[in-house]
mmCIF file of C-alpha atoms in Angstrom:
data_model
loop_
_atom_site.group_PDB
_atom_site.id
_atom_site.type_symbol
_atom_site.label_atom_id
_atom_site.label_comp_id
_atom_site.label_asym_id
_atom_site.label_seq_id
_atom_site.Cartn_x
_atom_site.Cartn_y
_atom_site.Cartn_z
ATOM 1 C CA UNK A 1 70.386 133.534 182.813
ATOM 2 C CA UNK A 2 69.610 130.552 180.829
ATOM 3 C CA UNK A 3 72.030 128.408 179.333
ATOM 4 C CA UNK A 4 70.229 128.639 176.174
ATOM 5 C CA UNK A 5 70.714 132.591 176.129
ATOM 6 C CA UNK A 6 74.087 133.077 177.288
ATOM 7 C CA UNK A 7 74.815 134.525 174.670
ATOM 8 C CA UNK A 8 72.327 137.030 174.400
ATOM 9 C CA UNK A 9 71.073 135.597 171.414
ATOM 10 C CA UNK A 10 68.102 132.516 171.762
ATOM 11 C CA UNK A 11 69.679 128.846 170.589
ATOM 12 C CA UNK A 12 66.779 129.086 167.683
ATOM 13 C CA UNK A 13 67.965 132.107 166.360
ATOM 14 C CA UNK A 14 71.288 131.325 166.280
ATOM 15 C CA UNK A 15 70.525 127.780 164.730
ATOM 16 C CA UNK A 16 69.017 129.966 162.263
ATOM 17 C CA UNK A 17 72.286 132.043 161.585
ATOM 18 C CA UNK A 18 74.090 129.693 161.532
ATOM 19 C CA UNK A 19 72.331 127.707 158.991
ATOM 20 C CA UNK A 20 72.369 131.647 156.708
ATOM 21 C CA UNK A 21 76.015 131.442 157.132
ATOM 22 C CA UNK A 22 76.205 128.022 155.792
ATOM 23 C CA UNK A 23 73.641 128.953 152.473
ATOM 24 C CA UNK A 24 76.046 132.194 152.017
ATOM 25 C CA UNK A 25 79.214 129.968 152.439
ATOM 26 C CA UNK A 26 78.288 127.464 149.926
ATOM 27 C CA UNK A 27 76.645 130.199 147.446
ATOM 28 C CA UNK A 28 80.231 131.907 147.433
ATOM 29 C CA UNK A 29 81.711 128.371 147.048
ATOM 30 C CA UNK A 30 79.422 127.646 143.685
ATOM 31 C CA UNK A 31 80.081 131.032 142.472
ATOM 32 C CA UNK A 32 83.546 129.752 142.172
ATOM 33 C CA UNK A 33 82.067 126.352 140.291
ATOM 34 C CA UNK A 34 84.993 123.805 139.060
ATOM 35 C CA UNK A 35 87.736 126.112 140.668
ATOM 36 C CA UNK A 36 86.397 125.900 144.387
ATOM 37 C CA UNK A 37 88.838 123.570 145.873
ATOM 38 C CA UNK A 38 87.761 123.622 149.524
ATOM 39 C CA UNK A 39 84.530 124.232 151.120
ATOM 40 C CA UNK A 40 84.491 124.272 155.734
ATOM 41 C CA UNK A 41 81.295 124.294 156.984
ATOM 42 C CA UNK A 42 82.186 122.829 160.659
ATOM 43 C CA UNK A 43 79.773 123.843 163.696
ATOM 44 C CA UNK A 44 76.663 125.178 161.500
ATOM 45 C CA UNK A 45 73.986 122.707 162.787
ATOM 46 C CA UNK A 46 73.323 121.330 159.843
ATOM 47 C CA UNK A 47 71.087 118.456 159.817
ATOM 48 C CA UNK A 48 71.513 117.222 155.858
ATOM 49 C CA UNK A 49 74.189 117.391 153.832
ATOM 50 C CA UNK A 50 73.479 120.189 150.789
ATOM 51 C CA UNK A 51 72.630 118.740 147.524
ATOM 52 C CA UNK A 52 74.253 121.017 145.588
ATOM 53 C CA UNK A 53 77.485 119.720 146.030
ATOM 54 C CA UNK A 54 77.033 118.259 143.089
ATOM 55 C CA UNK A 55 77.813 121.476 141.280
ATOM 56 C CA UNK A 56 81.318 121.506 142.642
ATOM 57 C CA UNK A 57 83.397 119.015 140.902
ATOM 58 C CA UNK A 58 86.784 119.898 141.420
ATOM 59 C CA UNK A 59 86.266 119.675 145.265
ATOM 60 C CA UNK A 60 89.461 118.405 146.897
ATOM 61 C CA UNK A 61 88.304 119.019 150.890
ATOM 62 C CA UNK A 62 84.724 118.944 152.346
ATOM 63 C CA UNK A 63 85.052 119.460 156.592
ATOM 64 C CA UNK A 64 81.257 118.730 157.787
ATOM 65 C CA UNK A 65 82.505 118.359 161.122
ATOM 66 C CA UNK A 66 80.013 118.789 164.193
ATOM 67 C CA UNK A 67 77.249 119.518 162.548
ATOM 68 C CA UNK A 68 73.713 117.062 162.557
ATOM 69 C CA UNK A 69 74.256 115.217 159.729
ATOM 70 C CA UNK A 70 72.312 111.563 159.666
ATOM 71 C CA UNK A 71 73.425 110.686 156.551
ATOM 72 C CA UNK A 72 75.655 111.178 153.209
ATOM 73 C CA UNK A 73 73.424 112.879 149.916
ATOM 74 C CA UNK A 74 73.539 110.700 146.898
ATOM 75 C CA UNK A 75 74.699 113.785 145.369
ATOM 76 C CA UNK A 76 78.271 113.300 146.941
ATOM 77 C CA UNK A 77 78.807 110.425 144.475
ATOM 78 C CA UNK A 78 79.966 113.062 142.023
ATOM 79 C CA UNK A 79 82.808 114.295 143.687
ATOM 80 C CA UNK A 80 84.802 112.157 142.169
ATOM 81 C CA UNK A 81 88.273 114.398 142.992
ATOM 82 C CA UNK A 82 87.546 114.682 146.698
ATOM 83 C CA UNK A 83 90.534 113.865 148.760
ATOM 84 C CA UNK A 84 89.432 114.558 151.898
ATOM 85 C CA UNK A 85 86.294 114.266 153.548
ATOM 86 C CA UNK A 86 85.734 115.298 157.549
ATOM 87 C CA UNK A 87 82.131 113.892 158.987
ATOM 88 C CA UNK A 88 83.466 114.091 162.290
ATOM 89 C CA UNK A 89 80.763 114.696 165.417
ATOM 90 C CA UNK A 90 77.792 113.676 163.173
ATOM 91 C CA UNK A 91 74.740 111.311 163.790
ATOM 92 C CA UNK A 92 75.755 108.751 161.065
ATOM 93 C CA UNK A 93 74.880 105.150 161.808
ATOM 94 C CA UNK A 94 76.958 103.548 158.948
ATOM 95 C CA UNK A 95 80.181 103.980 156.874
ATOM 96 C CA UNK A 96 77.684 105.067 154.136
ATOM 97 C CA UNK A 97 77.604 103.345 150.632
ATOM 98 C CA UNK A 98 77.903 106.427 148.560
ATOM 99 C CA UNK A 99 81.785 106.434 149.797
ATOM 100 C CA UNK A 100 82.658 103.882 147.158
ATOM 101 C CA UNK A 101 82.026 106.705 144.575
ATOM 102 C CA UNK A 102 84.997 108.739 146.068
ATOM 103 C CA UNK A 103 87.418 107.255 144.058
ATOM 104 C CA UNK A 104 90.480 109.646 144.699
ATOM 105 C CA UNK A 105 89.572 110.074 148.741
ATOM 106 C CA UNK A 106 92.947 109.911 150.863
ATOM 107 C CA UNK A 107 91.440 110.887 154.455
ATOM 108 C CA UNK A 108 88.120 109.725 155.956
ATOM 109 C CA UNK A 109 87.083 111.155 159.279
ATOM 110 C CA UNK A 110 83.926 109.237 160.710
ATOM 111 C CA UNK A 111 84.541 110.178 164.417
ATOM 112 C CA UNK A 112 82.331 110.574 166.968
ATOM 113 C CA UNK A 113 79.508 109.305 165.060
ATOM 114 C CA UNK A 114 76.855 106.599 165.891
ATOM 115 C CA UNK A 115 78.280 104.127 162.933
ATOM 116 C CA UNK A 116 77.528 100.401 163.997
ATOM 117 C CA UNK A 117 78.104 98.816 160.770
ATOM 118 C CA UNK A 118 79.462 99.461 157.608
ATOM 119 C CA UNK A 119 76.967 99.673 154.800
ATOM 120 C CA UNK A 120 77.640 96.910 151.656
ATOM 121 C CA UNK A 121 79.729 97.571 148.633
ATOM 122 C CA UNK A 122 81.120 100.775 151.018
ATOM 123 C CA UNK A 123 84.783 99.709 150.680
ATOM 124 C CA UNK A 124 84.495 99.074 147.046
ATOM 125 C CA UNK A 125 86.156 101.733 145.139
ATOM 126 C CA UNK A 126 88.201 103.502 148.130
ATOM 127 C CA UNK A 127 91.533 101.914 146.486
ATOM 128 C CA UNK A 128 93.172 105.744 147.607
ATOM 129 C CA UNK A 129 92.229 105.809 150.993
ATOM 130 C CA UNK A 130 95.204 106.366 152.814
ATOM 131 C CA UNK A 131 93.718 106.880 156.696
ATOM 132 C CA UNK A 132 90.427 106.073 158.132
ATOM 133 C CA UNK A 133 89.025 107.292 161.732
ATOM 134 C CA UNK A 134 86.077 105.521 162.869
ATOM 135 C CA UNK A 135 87.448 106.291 166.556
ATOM 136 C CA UNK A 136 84.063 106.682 169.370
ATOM 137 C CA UNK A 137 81.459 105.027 167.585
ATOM 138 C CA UNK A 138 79.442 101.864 167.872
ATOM 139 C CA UNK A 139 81.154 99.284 166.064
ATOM 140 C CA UNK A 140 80.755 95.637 167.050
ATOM 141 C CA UNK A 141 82.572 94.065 164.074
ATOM 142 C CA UNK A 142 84.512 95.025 161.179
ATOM 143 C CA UNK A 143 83.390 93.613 157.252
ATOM 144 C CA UNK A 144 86.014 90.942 155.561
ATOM 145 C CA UNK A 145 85.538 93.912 152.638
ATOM 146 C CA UNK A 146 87.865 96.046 154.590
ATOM 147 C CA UNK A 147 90.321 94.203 152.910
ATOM 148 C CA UNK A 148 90.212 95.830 149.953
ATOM 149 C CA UNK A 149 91.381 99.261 151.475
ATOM 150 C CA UNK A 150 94.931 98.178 149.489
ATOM 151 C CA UNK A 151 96.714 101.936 150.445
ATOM 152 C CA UNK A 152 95.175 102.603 153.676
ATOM 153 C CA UNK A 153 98.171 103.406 156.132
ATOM 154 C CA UNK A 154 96.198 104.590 159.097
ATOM 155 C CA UNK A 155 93.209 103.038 160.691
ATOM 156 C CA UNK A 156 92.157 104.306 164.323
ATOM 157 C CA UNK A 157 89.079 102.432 165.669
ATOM 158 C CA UNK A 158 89.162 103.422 169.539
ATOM 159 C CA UNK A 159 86.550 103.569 172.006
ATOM 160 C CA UNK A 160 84.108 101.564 170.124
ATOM 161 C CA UNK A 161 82.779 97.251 170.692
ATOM 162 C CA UNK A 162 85.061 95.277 168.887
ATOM 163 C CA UNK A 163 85.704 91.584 170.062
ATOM 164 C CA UNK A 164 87.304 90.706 167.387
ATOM 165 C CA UNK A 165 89.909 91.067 164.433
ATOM 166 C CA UNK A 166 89.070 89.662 161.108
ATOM 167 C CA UNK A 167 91.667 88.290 159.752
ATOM 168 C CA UNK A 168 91.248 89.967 156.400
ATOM 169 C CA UNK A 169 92.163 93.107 157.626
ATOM 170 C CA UNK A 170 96.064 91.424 158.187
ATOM 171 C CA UNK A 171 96.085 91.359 154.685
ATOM 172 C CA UNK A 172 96.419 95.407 154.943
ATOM 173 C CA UNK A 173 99.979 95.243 153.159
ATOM 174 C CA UNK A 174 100.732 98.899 153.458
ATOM 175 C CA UNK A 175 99.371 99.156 157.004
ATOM 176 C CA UNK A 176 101.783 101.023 159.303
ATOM 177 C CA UNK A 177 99.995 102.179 162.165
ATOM 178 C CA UNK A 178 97.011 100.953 163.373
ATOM 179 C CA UNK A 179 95.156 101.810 166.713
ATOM 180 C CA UNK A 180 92.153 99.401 167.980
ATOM 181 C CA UNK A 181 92.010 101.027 172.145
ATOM 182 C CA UNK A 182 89.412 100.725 174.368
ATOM 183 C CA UNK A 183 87.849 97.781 172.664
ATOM 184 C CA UNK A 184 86.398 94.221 173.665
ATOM 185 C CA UNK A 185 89.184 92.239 171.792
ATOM 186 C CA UNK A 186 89.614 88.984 173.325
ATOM 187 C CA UNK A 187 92.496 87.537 171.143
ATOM 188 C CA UNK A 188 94.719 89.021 168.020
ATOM 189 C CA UNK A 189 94.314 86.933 164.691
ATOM 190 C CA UNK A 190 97.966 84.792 163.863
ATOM 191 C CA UNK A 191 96.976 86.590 160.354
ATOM 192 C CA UNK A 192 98.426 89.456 162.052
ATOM 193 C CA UNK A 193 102.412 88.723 160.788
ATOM 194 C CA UNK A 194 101.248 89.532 157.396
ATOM 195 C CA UNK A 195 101.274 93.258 158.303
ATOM 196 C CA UNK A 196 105.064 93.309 156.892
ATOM 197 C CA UNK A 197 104.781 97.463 157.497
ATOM 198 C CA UNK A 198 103.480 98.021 160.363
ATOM 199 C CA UNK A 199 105.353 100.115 162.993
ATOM 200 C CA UNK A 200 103.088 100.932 165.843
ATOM 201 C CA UNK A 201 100.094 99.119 166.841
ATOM 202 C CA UNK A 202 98.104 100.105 170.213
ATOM 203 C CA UNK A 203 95.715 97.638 171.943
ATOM 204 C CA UNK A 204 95.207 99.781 175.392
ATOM 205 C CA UNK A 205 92.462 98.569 177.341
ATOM 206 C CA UNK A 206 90.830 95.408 176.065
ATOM 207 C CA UNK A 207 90.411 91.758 177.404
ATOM 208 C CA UNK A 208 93.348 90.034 175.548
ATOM 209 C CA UNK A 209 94.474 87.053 177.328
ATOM 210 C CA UNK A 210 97.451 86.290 174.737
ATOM 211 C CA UNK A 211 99.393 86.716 171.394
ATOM 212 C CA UNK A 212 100.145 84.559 168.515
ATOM 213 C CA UNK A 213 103.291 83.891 167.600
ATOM 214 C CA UNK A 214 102.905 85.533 164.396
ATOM 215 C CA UNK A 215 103.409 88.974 166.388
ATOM 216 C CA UNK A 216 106.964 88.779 166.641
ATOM 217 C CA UNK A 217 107.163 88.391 163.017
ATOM 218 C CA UNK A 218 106.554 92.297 162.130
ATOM 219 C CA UNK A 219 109.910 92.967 161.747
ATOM 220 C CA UNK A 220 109.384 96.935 161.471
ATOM 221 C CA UNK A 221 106.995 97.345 164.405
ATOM 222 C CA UNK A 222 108.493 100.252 166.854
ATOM 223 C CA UNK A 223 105.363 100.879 169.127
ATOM 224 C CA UNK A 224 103.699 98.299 170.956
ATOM 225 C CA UNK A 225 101.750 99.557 173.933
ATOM 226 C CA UNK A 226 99.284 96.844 175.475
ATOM 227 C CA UNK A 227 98.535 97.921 178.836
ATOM 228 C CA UNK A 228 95.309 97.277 180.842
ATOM 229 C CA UNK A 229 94.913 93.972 179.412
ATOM 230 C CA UNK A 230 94.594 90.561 180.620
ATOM 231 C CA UNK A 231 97.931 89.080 179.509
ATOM 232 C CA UNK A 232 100.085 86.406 181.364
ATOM 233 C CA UNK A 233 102.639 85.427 179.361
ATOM 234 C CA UNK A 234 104.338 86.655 175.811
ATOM 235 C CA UNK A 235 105.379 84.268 172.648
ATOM 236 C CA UNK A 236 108.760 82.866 172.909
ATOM 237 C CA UNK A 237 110.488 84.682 170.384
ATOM 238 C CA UNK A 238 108.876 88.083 171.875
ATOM 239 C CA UNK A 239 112.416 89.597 172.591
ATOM 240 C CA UNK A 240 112.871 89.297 168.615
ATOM 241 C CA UNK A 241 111.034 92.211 168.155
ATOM 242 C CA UNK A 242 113.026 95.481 167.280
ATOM 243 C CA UNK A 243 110.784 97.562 169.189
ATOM 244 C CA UNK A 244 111.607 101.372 170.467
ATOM 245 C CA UNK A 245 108.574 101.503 173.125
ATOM 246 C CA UNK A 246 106.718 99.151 175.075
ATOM 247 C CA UNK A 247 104.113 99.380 177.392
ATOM 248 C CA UNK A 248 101.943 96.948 179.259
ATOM 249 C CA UNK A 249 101.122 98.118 182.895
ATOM 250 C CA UNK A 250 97.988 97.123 184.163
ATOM 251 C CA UNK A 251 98.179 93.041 183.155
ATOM 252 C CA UNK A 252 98.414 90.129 185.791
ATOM 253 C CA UNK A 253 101.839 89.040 183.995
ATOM 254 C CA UNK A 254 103.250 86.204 185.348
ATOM 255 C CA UNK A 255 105.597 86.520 188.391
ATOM 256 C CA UNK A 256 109.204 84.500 188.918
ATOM 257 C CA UNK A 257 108.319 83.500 192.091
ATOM 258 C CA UNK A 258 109.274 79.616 192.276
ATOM 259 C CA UNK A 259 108.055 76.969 194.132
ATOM 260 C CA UNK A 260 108.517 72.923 194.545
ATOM 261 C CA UNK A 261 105.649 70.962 193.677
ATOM 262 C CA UNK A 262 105.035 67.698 192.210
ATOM 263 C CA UNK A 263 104.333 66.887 188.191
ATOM 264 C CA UNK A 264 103.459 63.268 186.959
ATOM 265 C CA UNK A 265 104.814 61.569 184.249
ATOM 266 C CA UNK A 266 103.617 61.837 180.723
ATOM 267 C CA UNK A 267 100.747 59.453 180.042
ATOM 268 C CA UNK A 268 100.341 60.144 176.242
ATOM 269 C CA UNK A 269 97.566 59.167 173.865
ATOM 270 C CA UNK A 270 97.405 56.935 170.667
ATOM 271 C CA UNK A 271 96.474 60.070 168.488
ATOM 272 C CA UNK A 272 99.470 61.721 170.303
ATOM 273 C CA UNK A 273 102.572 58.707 169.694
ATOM 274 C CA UNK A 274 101.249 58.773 166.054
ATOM 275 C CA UNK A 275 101.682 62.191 165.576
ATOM 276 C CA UNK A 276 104.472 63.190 167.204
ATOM 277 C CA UNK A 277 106.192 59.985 165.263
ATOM 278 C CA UNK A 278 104.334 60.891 161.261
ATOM 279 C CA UNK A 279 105.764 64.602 162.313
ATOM 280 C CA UNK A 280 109.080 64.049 163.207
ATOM 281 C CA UNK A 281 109.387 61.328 160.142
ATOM 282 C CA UNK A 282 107.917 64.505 158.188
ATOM 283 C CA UNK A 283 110.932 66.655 159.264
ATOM 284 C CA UNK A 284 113.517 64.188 158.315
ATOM 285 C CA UNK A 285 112.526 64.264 154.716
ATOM 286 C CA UNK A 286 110.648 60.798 154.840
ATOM 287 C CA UNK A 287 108.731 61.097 151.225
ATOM 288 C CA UNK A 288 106.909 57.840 151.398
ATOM 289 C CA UNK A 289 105.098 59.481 154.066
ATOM 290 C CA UNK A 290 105.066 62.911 152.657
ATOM 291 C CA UNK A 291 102.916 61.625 150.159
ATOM 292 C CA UNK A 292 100.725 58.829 152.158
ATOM 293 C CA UNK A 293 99.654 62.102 154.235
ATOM 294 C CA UNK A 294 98.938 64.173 150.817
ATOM 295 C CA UNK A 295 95.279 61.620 151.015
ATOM 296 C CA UNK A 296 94.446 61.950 153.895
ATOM 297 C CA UNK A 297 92.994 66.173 154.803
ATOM 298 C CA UNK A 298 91.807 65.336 158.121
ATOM 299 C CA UNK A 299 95.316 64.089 159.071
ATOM 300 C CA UNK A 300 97.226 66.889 157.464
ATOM 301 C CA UNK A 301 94.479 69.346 159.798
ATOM 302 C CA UNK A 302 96.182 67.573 162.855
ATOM 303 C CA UNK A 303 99.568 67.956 162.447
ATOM 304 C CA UNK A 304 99.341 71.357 161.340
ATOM 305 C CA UNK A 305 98.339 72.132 164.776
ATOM 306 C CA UNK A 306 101.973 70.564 165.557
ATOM 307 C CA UNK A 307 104.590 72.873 168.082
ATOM 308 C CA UNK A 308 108.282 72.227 168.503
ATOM 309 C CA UNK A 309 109.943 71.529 171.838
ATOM 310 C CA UNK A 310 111.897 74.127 173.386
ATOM 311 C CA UNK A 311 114.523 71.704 174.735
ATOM 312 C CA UNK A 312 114.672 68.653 172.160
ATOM 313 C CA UNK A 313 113.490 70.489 169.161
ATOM 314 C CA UNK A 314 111.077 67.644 168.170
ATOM 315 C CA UNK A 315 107.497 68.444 167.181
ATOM 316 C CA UNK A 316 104.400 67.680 169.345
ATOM 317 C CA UNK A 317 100.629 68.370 169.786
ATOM 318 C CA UNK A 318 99.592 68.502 173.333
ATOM 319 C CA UNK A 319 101.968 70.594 175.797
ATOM 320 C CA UNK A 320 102.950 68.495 178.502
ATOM 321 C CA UNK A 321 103.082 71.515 180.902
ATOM 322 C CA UNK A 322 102.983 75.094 180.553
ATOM 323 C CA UNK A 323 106.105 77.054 181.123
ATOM 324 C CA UNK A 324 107.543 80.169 180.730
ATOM 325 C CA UNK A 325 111.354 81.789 181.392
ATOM 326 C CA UNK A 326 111.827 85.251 182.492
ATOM 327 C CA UNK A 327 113.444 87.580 180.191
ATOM 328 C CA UNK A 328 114.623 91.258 181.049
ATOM 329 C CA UNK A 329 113.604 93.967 178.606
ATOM 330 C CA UNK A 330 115.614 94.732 175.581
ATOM 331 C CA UNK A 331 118.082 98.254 177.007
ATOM 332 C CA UNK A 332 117.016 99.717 173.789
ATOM 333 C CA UNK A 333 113.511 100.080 174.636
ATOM 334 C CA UNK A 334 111.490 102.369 175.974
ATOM 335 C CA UNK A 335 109.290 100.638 179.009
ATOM 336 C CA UNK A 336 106.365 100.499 181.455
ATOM 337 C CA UNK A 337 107.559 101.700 184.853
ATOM 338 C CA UNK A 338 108.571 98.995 187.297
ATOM 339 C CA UNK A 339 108.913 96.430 184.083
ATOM 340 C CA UNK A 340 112.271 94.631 185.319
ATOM 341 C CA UNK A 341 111.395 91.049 183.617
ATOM 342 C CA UNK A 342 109.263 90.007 180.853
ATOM 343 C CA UNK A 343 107.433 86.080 181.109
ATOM 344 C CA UNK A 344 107.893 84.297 177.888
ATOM 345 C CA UNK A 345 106.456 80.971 177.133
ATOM 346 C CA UNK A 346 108.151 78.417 176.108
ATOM 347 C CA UNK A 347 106.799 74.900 174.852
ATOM 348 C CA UNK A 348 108.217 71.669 176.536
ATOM 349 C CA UNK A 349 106.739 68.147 175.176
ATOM 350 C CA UNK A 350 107.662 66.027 177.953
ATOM 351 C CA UNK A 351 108.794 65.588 181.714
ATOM 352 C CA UNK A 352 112.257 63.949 180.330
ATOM 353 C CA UNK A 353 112.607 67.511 178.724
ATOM 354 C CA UNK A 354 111.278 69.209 181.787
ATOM 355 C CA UNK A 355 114.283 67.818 183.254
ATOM 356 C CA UNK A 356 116.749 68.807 181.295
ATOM 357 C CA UNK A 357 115.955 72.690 181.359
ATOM 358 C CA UNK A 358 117.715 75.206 181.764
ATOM 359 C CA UNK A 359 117.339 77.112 185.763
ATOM 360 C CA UNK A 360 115.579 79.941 184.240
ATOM 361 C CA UNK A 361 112.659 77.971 183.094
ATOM 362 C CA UNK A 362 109.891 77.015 184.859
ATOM 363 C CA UNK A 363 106.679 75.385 184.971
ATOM 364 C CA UNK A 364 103.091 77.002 185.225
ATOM 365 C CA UNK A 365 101.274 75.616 188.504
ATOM 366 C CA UNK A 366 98.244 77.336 189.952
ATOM 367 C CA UNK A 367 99.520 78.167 193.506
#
């Protein structure tokens, strides 16, 4: 039998009932006018969103989930008490504009769309909006508007082409979980220690070579699983974290397997001796300086790029050599299988310092 009549009934008839059911649905839901609360038309091959929706004011849920839906009506602007909306499985190609209208909207479900872009002014007036799923669709990058999604406590963006993080969406103050899997994110944003709330954050599967050291400043974050990544090395002050679980199998991390090798002498340049001695006069206090660098932008830009030495504690620019110092995993976490010893960096800003390290750190040679 064909596929298309498996069910005894041919696909074009059935579109057809379906489509009745949906007319008799929403003809029972205006009968109930202002007092329908809650109207579920998911599966009924519907291929526009009805207009008459703007007859239901007092909607608080509308699930439009796989259905055909290209696009939002304008009528939807009305529903101006809807806290819920589920376009799920649809063939929208942008967070559509008419959501800034949905002024009291908690949950957004974009799923499984074809969204590559979000369309202007959309973020504008979802103050409310508590969780947002854009997971499986086409984005490539994310508007600096998102920023003004000032309650949003969920965000899931998996499986679509992100390569990057802007860093207005660190500024997410009530963020606490936020899941960005199966992406094309190459680095995280330092921005990212603003998220003072968040307590899991998922990264599975990109290209990430490394984090800032802002990371270990989330001081709530429980959940940190980064595996199948390209990461090397964590931040120094990684074991800070007060995490329950952490996972990151699948990432060439660094290996304490030492050798002997040679490493010249520093051979430092003029830019360098001046700013390693205008930052380390800056540390001590020295106002005369303080305020000579106030006039000067370019020169304040180049020490702000400044690090502090692992060993001496004195500020530099250029590491000397890279090194890192092998760590074993906090007992009170849970772990990647076979995860005995986690690389941390660690700055050094000369060989004298080299020298004087402790015999758990090490320097970075390509073997």
């Amino acid at each position: 039998m064909d596929k298309e009549e498996d069910s005894g009934i041919p696909v074009v008839r059935r579109q057809v009932l379906a489509v009745i059911m949906a007319e008799r649905l929403l003809i029972s839901a205006l009968k109930g006018g202002k007092n329908t609360k809650i109207i579920t038309l998911n599966g009924k091959k519907m291929t526009k969103m009805p207009s008459t929706l703007e007859k239901l004011p007092g909607l608080n849920t509308l699930n439009l989930q796989n259905n055909r839906i290209p696009k939002v009506c304008p009528e939807i602007s009305t529903l101006t008490q809807l806290t819920a909306l589920n376009l799920g499985n649809n063939l929208l190609e942008e967070v559509p504009e008419e959501m800034k209208y949905l002024t009291s909207l908690k949950k957004l479900h974009l799923f499984g769309n074809r969204i590559c872009r979000f369309a202007s002014g959309a973020c504008d007036g979802l103050q409310n909006l508590i969780l947002l799923n854009l997971n499986n669709n086409q984005l490539t990058w994310l508007p600096e508007e998102i920023s003004r999604l000032k309650s949003l406590k969920y965000m899931s963006i998996n499986h679509n082409q992100l390569s990057t993080i802007p860093a207005e969406l660190c500024f997410l103050e009530n963020l606490s979980e936020l899941q960005l899997n199966y992406n094309k994110l190459i680095c995280i944003p330092e921005e990212i220690k603003f998220l003072k709330k968040l307590q899991k954050l998922f990264l599975v599967r990109n290209n990430i070579e490394a984090f800032p050291e802002g990371l270990c400043d989330l001081k709530k974050l429980r959940i940190l699983d980064v595996a199948g990544n390209i990461i090397q090395v964590f931040p120094s002050k990684f074991q800070n974290l007060k995490l329950s679980e952490f996972y990151c199998e699948e990432n060439p991390l660094f290996l304490k397997k030492p050798i002997v090798t040679v490493q010249q002498e520093d051979v430092w340049s003029l830019q360098e001796i001046a700013s390693r001695f205008v930052m380390n006069q800056l540390s001590e206090d020295n106002s005369l300086l303080a305020q000579a660098v106030e006039l000067y932008p370019q020169i304040r830009n180049i020490i702000s790029r400044g690090k502090k030495c692992a060993i001496c504690g004195k500020s530099f620019l250029t590491v000397w050599l890279e090194c890192v110092q092998f760590s074993p995993p906090s007992k009170n976490w849970k772990i990647s299988r076979n995860l005995q010893l986690i690389p941390l960096q660690v700055l050094v800003c000369s060989y004298k310092c080299f020298t004087q390290r402790g015999a758990n750190l090490f320097g970075i040679v390509q073997a």
